[in-house]
């Protein structure tokens, strides 16, 4: 079993009378890139704030592995960029980083410049952060989150405002940090296409609740083009599939089978099942991408989702 | 953790323009105040004028004499006093006819602007007296209030705390580091006022009478404690509102004594309800602004004690409430 870095247990947050997050239980593996998928206002940011200690949960708890009792040590191993990058506009990019380095008691000039290089801001190190574009501010926010070499990076919509090239650069940088340094990353986005290129595990959130927590493989499986067979008893159909040379299929439940290969042979399958005298309620090819899957799951044409 | 935060916050403060702007303003304010105290002779009276008035049977009330005695002095000038060198710098406010006892205000007779330039009422005052006059003006605590509002408001406004604070326990540590920076800046303001006063006193009067004794040290210490308490109040406002404008506005209003009207009304009400209250009781006496403004080098012990107790209570209440709200309130 994979080692967990963070487990939340029925985490809830209520603002006055509005429930922003309702009994959320997440299981975040060490070394993974965990994607939080949800439309605007779904509760992604609130979850992130709670697990980084910025907001106090109304109820529920969470635990970082390896840090029993006082979670202060765990907090100090987190780097976060939540909501808009929190920068001091009158200070240069360099000074913004330096302030955090001083507060953490680490770093020198070289360390600060390394962080700026990593996000492609080394050449504008002395320019005031207030004069940066939104994309540059995002990059600086990520650089700030990386100060202190965190074990866990919590990034809320980190590619907001970035140009296509910037998105690719940030994605590559995050993948590199994850693969080379083993940093666990929790990332939220409503740009599902981008998230799909990064995350290994997912949680789909809607109205403050987790609708599904799954791995990339599971999600791919669910989003792959496939033949979907609905029948009253699928166990009778499986030998028919085997007999006809189908190997890449999955019995989802007692009434549903997914077949992921030879989609063009749908009529053959239908005929063979009929020959075996097994009643079939429906059979057809289903294709969906992550976005369609999300919409199907949440039951809404999600506002703000792309 | 505290020392790291302190370094970081001190560095941030050093990058704030207001730190330097306030020091420049302080210099010019000190310049004008010292000039007015030592060189401007508003009533245009010379020693000869005073002597002449005495000869004509009038007695004159010396402004500086009266000032030193709390403006209520009824002391009249005799010919001997008029001859006294110490009295050269005196200007006249009222004159009294010794025979009839009638009093009148002496209207200044200016021939030209240059008549104003002479020996001001504090020409002979020693440096600590001038220092006390300047630090007891509302500008000192106003400066502290402005710095506190901007220093704390900057991080609340931009949410920079999100980068630093990742646990509830660290929040109070960060707040104490910030309070330390504010306290240090308050000391810098006092030190700068001291230096500027000495420098400008020498410039305007040609020399400095130091007279540094334990009273000066005590006065400076109490002044610092009052200004720190005032900054703690503004810090509490900033922590609650997380808004630069709100904390600055409250700071300016408090330092300018805008609470006085309300407090006077409350005092009247209290005196009406509790008739046994002494006549000189006033709530204004328990404000930090009033304590800062009335504190002098030779303030009686009970006034100093009152200032210290008020400062302690305001500081404790402000720091306690700030820590409570900082820990309780979510960030961002």
CSV table of C-alpha atoms in Angstrom, one decimal, chain B residues 1-316:
chain,number,residue,atom,x,y,z
B,1,UNK,CA,11.5,31.6,14.9
B,2,UNK,CA,11.0,35.0,16.6
B,3,UNK,CA,14.5,36.2,15.6
B,4,UNK,CA,14.0,35.1,12.0
B,5,UNK,CA,10.7,36.9,11.9
B,6,UNK,CA,12.3,39.9,13.5
B,7,UNK,CA,15.0,40.0,10.8
B,8,UNK,CA,12.5,39.7,8.1
B,9,UNK,CA,10.2,42.4,9.4
B,10,UNK,CA,13.1,44.7,10.1
B,11,UNK,CA,14.3,44.3,6.5
B,12,UNK,CA,10.7,45.0,5.3
B,13,UNK,CA,10.6,48.1,7.4
B,14,UNK,CA,13.9,49.3,6.0
B,15,UNK,CA,12.3,49.1,2.5
B,16,UNK,CA,9.3,51.3,3.5
B,17,UNK,CA,9.5,54.8,2.2
B,18,UNK,CA,7.4,56.2,5.1
B,19,UNK,CA,10.3,55.3,7.5
B,20,UNK,CA,12.5,57.9,5.8
B,21,UNK,CA,9.7,60.4,4.9
B,22,UNK,CA,8.6,60.6,8.6
B,23,UNK,CA,12.2,61.2,9.7
B,24,UNK,CA,12.5,64.0,7.2
B,25,UNK,CA,9.2,65.5,8.3
B,26,UNK,CA,10.4,65.2,11.9
B,27,UNK,CA,13.5,67.2,11.1
B,28,UNK,CA,11.6,70.0,9.5
B,29,UNK,CA,9.0,70.1,12.2
B,30,UNK,CA,11.8,70.2,14.8
B,31,UNK,CA,13.5,72.9,12.8
B,32,UNK,CA,10.4,75.1,12.8
B,33,UNK,CA,9.5,74.4,16.4
B,34,UNK,CA,13.0,75.2,17.7
B,35,UNK,CA,13.0,78.3,15.5
B,36,UNK,CA,9.7,79.5,17.0
B,37,UNK,CA,10.7,78.6,20.5
B,38,UNK,CA,14.1,80.3,20.4
B,39,UNK,CA,14.1,83.0,17.7
B,40,UNK,CA,10.6,84.3,17.2
B,41,UNK,CA,9.6,87.2,19.5
B,42,UNK,CA,5.9,87.4,18.8
B,43,UNK,CA,5.1,90.3,21.0
B,44,UNK,CA,8.0,92.4,19.9
B,45,UNK,CA,8.9,93.3,23.5
B,46,UNK,CA,12.5,94.0,24.3
B,47,UNK,CA,14.1,94.4,27.7
B,48,UNK,CA,13.9,98.1,27.3
B,49,UNK,CA,10.2,98.0,26.6
B,50,UNK,CA,9.6,96.0,29.8
B,51,UNK,CA,11.7,98.4,31.8
B,52,UNK,CA,9.9,101.4,30.3
B,53,UNK,CA,6.5,99.9,31.2
B,54,UNK,CA,7.7,99.4,34.8
B,55,UNK,CA,8.9,103.0,34.9
B,56,UNK,CA,5.5,104.2,33.8
B,57,UNK,CA,3.9,102.4,36.7
B,58,UNK,CA,2.8,99.3,34.9
B,59,UNK,CA,3.7,95.7,35.8
B,60,UNK,CA,4.0,93.2,33.0
B,61,UNK,CA,3.5,89.5,33.1
B,62,UNK,CA,6.3,87.7,31.4
B,63,UNK,CA,5.2,85.1,28.9
B,64,UNK,CA,7.9,82.6,29.5
B,65,UNK,CA,7.6,83.1,33.3
B,66,UNK,CA,3.9,82.5,33.1
B,67,UNK,CA,4.4,79.6,30.7
B,68,UNK,CA,6.7,77.9,33.1
B,69,UNK,CA,4.2,78.3,35.9
B,70,UNK,CA,1.4,76.9,33.9
B,71,UNK,CA,0.0,80.0,32.1
B,72,UNK,CA,-1.9,80.9,35.3
B,73,UNK,CA,0.8,82.9,36.9
B,74,UNK,CA,-0.2,86.2,38.3
B,75,UNK,CA,3.4,87.2,38.9
B,76,UNK,CA,4.0,90.8,38.0
B,77,UNK,CA,7.3,92.1,37.0
B,78,UNK,CA,9.2,94.4,39.2
B,79,UNK,CA,12.0,96.7,38.1
B,80,UNK,CA,14.5,94.2,39.6
B,81,UNK,CA,13.0,91.3,37.6
B,82,UNK,CA,13.1,93.4,34.5
B,83,UNK,CA,16.8,94.0,35.0
B,84,UNK,CA,17.4,90.3,35.4
B,85,UNK,CA,19.3,88.9,32.4
B,86,UNK,CA,17.2,85.8,32.5
B,87,UNK,CA,14.2,87.9,31.6
B,88,UNK,CA,15.6,89.3,28.4
B,89,UNK,CA,13.8,86.7,26.4
B,90,UNK,CA,10.4,87.4,28.0
B,91,UNK,CA,7.6,88.7,26.0
B,92,UNK,CA,4.5,90.3,27.4
B,93,UNK,CA,1.0,89.1,27.3
B,94,UNK,CA,-0.9,91.2,29.8
B,95,UNK,CA,-0.2,94.4,31.6
B,96,UNK,CA,-1.7,95.7,34.8
B,97,UNK,CA,-2.1,99.2,36.1
B,98,UNK,CA,-0.7,99.0,39.7
B,99,UNK,CA,-2.9,101.9,40.9
B,100,UNK,CA,-6.2,100.9,39.5
B,101,UNK,CA,-5.6,97.2,39.1
B,102,UNK,CA,-6.9,97.3,35.6
B,103,UNK,CA,-5.5,94.7,33.2
B,104,UNK,CA,-5.1,94.8,29.5
B,105,UNK,CA,-3.7,92.8,26.7
B,106,UNK,CA,-0.7,94.3,25.1
B,107,UNK,CA,-1.1,94.4,21.4
B,108,UNK,CA,2.1,93.6,19.6
B,109,UNK,CA,3.4,96.5,17.6
B,110,UNK,CA,5.3,95.1,14.6
B,111,UNK,CA,7.2,97.6,12.5
B,112,UNK,CA,8.3,95.0,10.0
B,113,UNK,CA,8.7,91.2,9.8
B,114,UNK,CA,12.3,91.5,10.9
B,115,UNK,CA,11.0,92.8,14.3
B,116,UNK,CA,9.8,89.3,14.9
B,117,UNK,CA,13.3,87.9,14.7
B,118,UNK,CA,14.8,88.1,18.1
B,119,UNK,CA,15.1,86.1,21.2
B,120,UNK,CA,12.1,83.7,21.6
B,121,UNK,CA,10.5,82.7,24.8
B,122,UNK,CA,12.7,79.6,25.1
B,123,UNK,CA,15.9,81.2,23.9
B,124,UNK,CA,17.6,80.4,27.1
B,125,UNK,CA,16.0,77.0,27.7
B,126,UNK,CA,18.2,74.0,28.0
B,127,UNK,CA,18.2,71.3,25.4
B,128,UNK,CA,16.1,68.7,27.5
B,129,UNK,CA,13.4,71.4,27.9
B,130,UNK,CA,13.2,71.9,24.1
B,131,UNK,CA,13.3,68.1,23.6
B,132,UNK,CA,10.4,67.6,26.0
B,133,UNK,CA,8.4,70.4,24.3
B,134,UNK,CA,8.9,68.7,20.9
B,135,UNK,CA,8.3,65.1,21.9
B,136,UNK,CA,5.1,66.1,23.8
B,137,UNK,CA,3.6,67.6,20.7
B,138,UNK,CA,1.1,65.3,18.9
B,139,UNK,CA,3.4,64.9,15.9
B,140,UNK,CA,5.5,62.3,17.7
B,141,UNK,CA,2.7,59.9,18.4
B,142,UNK,CA,1.1,60.7,15.1
B,143,UNK,CA,4.4,59.6,13.4
B,144,UNK,CA,4.3,56.3,15.4
B,145,UNK,CA,0.6,55.9,14.4
B,146,UNK,CA,1.3,56.5,10.7
B,147,UNK,CA,4.3,54.1,10.7
B,148,UNK,CA,2.3,51.4,12.5
B,149,UNK,CA,-0.7,51.7,10.2
B,150,UNK,CA,1.4,51.5,7.0
B,151,UNK,CA,3.8,48.9,8.3
B,152,UNK,CA,1.0,46.5,9.4
B,153,UNK,CA,-1.4,47.5,6.7
B,154,UNK,CA,1.0,46.7,3.9
B,155,UNK,CA,1.0,43.0,4.8
B,156,UNK,CA,-2.6,42.7,5.6
B,157,UNK,CA,-3.6,44.4,2.3
B,158,UNK,CA,-1.4,42.2,0.1
B,159,UNK,CA,-1.9,39.1,2.1
B,160,UNK,CA,1.9,38.6,2.4
B,161,UNK,CA,1.3,36.8,5.7
B,162,UNK,CA,0.1,33.8,3.6
B,163,UNK,CA,3.7,33.3,2.7
B,164,UNK,CA,5.0,33.4,6.2
B,165,UNK,CA,2.3,32.0,8.4
B,166,UNK,CA,1.5,28.4,8.1
B,167,UNK,CA,0.5,27.6,11.7
B,168,UNK,CA,-1.6,29.2,14.3
B,169,UNK,CA,1.1,29.2,16.8
B,170,UNK,CA,3.5,31.2,14.6
B,171,UNK,CA,1.0,34.0,14.1
B,172,UNK,CA,1.5,35.6,17.5
B,173,UNK,CA,5.3,35.2,17.1
B,174,UNK,CA,5.1,37.1,13.9
B,175,UNK,CA,2.9,39.8,15.5
B,176,UNK,CA,5.4,40.2,18.4
B,177,UNK,CA,8.2,40.5,15.9
B,178,UNK,CA,6.3,43.3,14.2
B,179,UNK,CA,5.6,45.0,17.5
B,180,UNK,CA,9.3,44.9,18.3
B,181,UNK,CA,10.1,46.6,14.9
B,182,UNK,CA,7.5,49.3,15.8
B,183,UNK,CA,9.0,49.8,19.2
B,184,UNK,CA,12.5,50.1,17.7
B,185,UNK,CA,11.2,52.7,15.2
B,186,UNK,CA,9.6,54.6,18.1
B,187,UNK,CA,13.0,54.7,19.8
B,188,UNK,CA,14.6,55.8,16.5
B,189,UNK,CA,12.1,58.7,16.3
B,190,UNK,CA,12.9,59.7,19.9
B,191,UNK,CA,16.6,59.5,19.3
B,192,UNK,CA,16.3,61.4,16.0
B,193,UNK,CA,14.3,64.1,17.8
B,194,UNK,CA,17.0,64.3,20.5
B,195,UNK,CA,19.7,64.7,17.9
B,196,UNK,CA,17.8,67.2,15.8
B,197,UNK,CA,16.9,69.3,18.8
B,198,UNK,CA,20.5,69.5,19.9
B,199,UNK,CA,21.7,70.3,16.4
B,200,UNK,CA,19.0,73.0,15.8
B,201,UNK,CA,19.4,74.4,19.3
B,202,UNK,CA,23.1,74.9,18.6
B,203,UNK,CA,22.2,76.4,15.2
B,204,UNK,CA,19.7,78.9,16.5
B,205,UNK,CA,21.1,79.9,19.9
B,206,UNK,CA,24.8,79.4,19.2
B,207,UNK,CA,25.2,76.7,21.9
B,208,UNK,CA,23.6,73.8,23.7
B,209,UNK,CA,22.9,73.6,27.4
B,210,UNK,CA,22.8,69.9,27.9
B,211,UNK,CA,21.6,69.5,31.5
B,212,UNK,CA,21.3,65.8,31.0
B,213,UNK,CA,20.2,64.1,34.2
B,214,UNK,CA,18.1,61.3,35.4
B,215,UNK,CA,14.9,63.3,34.8
B,216,UNK,CA,15.7,63.4,31.1
B,217,UNK,CA,16.2,59.7,31.0
B,218,UNK,CA,13.0,59.1,33.0
B,219,UNK,CA,11.0,61.5,30.7
B,220,UNK,CA,12.4,59.7,27.6
B,221,UNK,CA,11.6,56.3,28.9
B,222,UNK,CA,8.0,57.3,29.9
B,223,UNK,CA,7.6,59.0,26.5
B,224,UNK,CA,8.7,55.8,24.8
B,225,UNK,CA,6.3,53.7,26.9
B,226,UNK,CA,3.4,55.9,26.0
B,227,UNK,CA,4.2,55.9,22.3
B,228,UNK,CA,4.6,52.1,22.3
B,229,UNK,CA,1.2,51.8,24.0
B,230,UNK,CA,-0.3,54.1,21.4
B,231,UNK,CA,1.3,52.0,18.6
B,232,UNK,CA,-0.1,48.8,20.2
B,233,UNK,CA,-3.6,50.4,20.0
B,234,UNK,CA,-3.1,51.2,16.3
B,235,UNK,CA,-1.7,47.6,15.8
B,236,UNK,CA,-4.9,46.2,17.3
B,237,UNK,CA,-7.1,48.3,15.0
B,238,UNK,CA,-5.0,47.1,12.0
B,239,UNK,CA,-5.3,43.5,13.2
B,240,UNK,CA,-9.1,43.8,13.5
B,241,UNK,CA,-9.8,45.8,10.3
B,242,UNK,CA,-6.8,44.5,8.2
B,243,UNK,CA,-7.1,47.8,6.5
B,244,UNK,CA,-4.4,50.5,6.2
B,245,UNK,CA,-6.8,53.3,5.7
B,246,UNK,CA,-8.9,52.4,8.8
B,247,UNK,CA,-5.8,52.1,11.1
B,248,UNK,CA,-4.3,55.3,9.7
B,249,UNK,CA,-7.6,57.2,10.2
B,250,UNK,CA,-8.0,56.0,13.7
B,251,UNK,CA,-4.3,56.7,14.5
B,252,UNK,CA,-4.6,60.3,13.2
B,253,UNK,CA,-7.9,61.0,14.9
B,254,UNK,CA,-6.6,59.6,18.2
B,255,UNK,CA,-3.3,61.5,18.1
B,256,UNK,CA,-5.1,64.7,17.2
B,257,UNK,CA,-7.3,64.3,20.3
B,258,UNK,CA,-10.6,63.9,18.4
B,259,UNK,CA,-11.8,61.7,21.2
B,260,UNK,CA,-11.8,64.7,23.5
B,261,UNK,CA,-15.4,65.9,22.8
B,262,UNK,CA,-16.8,62.5,23.4
B,263,UNK,CA,-14.8,61.9,26.5
B,264,UNK,CA,-15.8,65.4,27.9
B,265,UNK,CA,-19.4,64.4,27.5
B,266,UNK,CA,-18.8,61.1,29.2
B,267,UNK,CA,-17.0,62.8,32.0
B,268,UNK,CA,-20.0,65.2,32.5
B,269,UNK,CA,-22.3,62.2,32.5
B,270,UNK,CA,-20.2,60.3,35.0
B,271,UNK,CA,-20.0,63.4,37.3
B,272,UNK,CA,-23.7,63.7,37.1
B,273,UNK,CA,-24.2,60.0,38.0
B,274,UNK,CA,-21.4,59.8,40.5
B,275,UNK,CA,-21.5,63.1,42.3
B,276,UNK,CA,-18.7,62.2,44.7
B,277,UNK,CA,-16.2,62.3,41.8
B,278,UNK,CA,-13.6,65.0,42.4
B,279,UNK,CA,-13.9,68.2,40.4
B,280,UNK,CA,-10.7,67.7,38.5
B,281,UNK,CA,-11.7,64.2,37.3
B,282,UNK,CA,-11.7,63.9,33.6
B,283,UNK,CA,-11.6,60.8,31.4
B,284,UNK,CA,-9.3,62.7,29.0
B,285,UNK,CA,-6.6,62.5,31.6
B,286,UNK,CA,-6.6,58.7,31.0
B,287,UNK,CA,-6.0,58.8,27.3
B,288,UNK,CA,-2.5,58.2,25.9
B,289,UNK,CA,-2.6,61.3,23.9
B,290,UNK,CA,-3.3,63.5,26.9
B,291,UNK,CA,-0.6,61.8,28.9
B,292,UNK,CA,1.9,62.2,26.2
B,293,UNK,CA,1.1,65.9,25.8
B,294,UNK,CA,1.1,66.8,29.4
B,295,UNK,CA,4.2,64.9,30.3
B,296,UNK,CA,7.1,67.3,31.1
B,297,UNK,CA,10.5,66.9,32.6
B,298,UNK,CA,9.3,67.8,36.0
B,299,UNK,CA,5.9,66.2,36.0
B,300,UNK,CA,4.7,65.2,39.4
B,301,UNK,CA,5.1,61.6,40.4
B,302,UNK,CA,1.4,60.9,40.3
B,303,UNK,CA,1.1,62.1,36.7
B,304,UNK,CA,4.0,59.9,35.7
B,305,UNK,CA,2.5,56.9,37.5
B,306,UNK,CA,-0.9,57.6,35.8
B,307,UNK,CA,0.8,57.7,32.4
B,308,UNK,CA,2.6,54.4,33.1
B,309,UNK,CA,-0.5,52.6,34.4
B,310,UNK,CA,-2.5,53.9,31.4
B,311,UNK,CA,0.2,52.8,29.0
B,312,UNK,CA,0.4,49.4,30.6
B,313,UNK,CA,-3.4,48.8,30.5
B,314,UNK,CA,-3.7,50.0,26.9
B,315,UNK,CA,-0.7,47.9,25.8
B,316,UNK,CA,-1.9,44.8,27.5
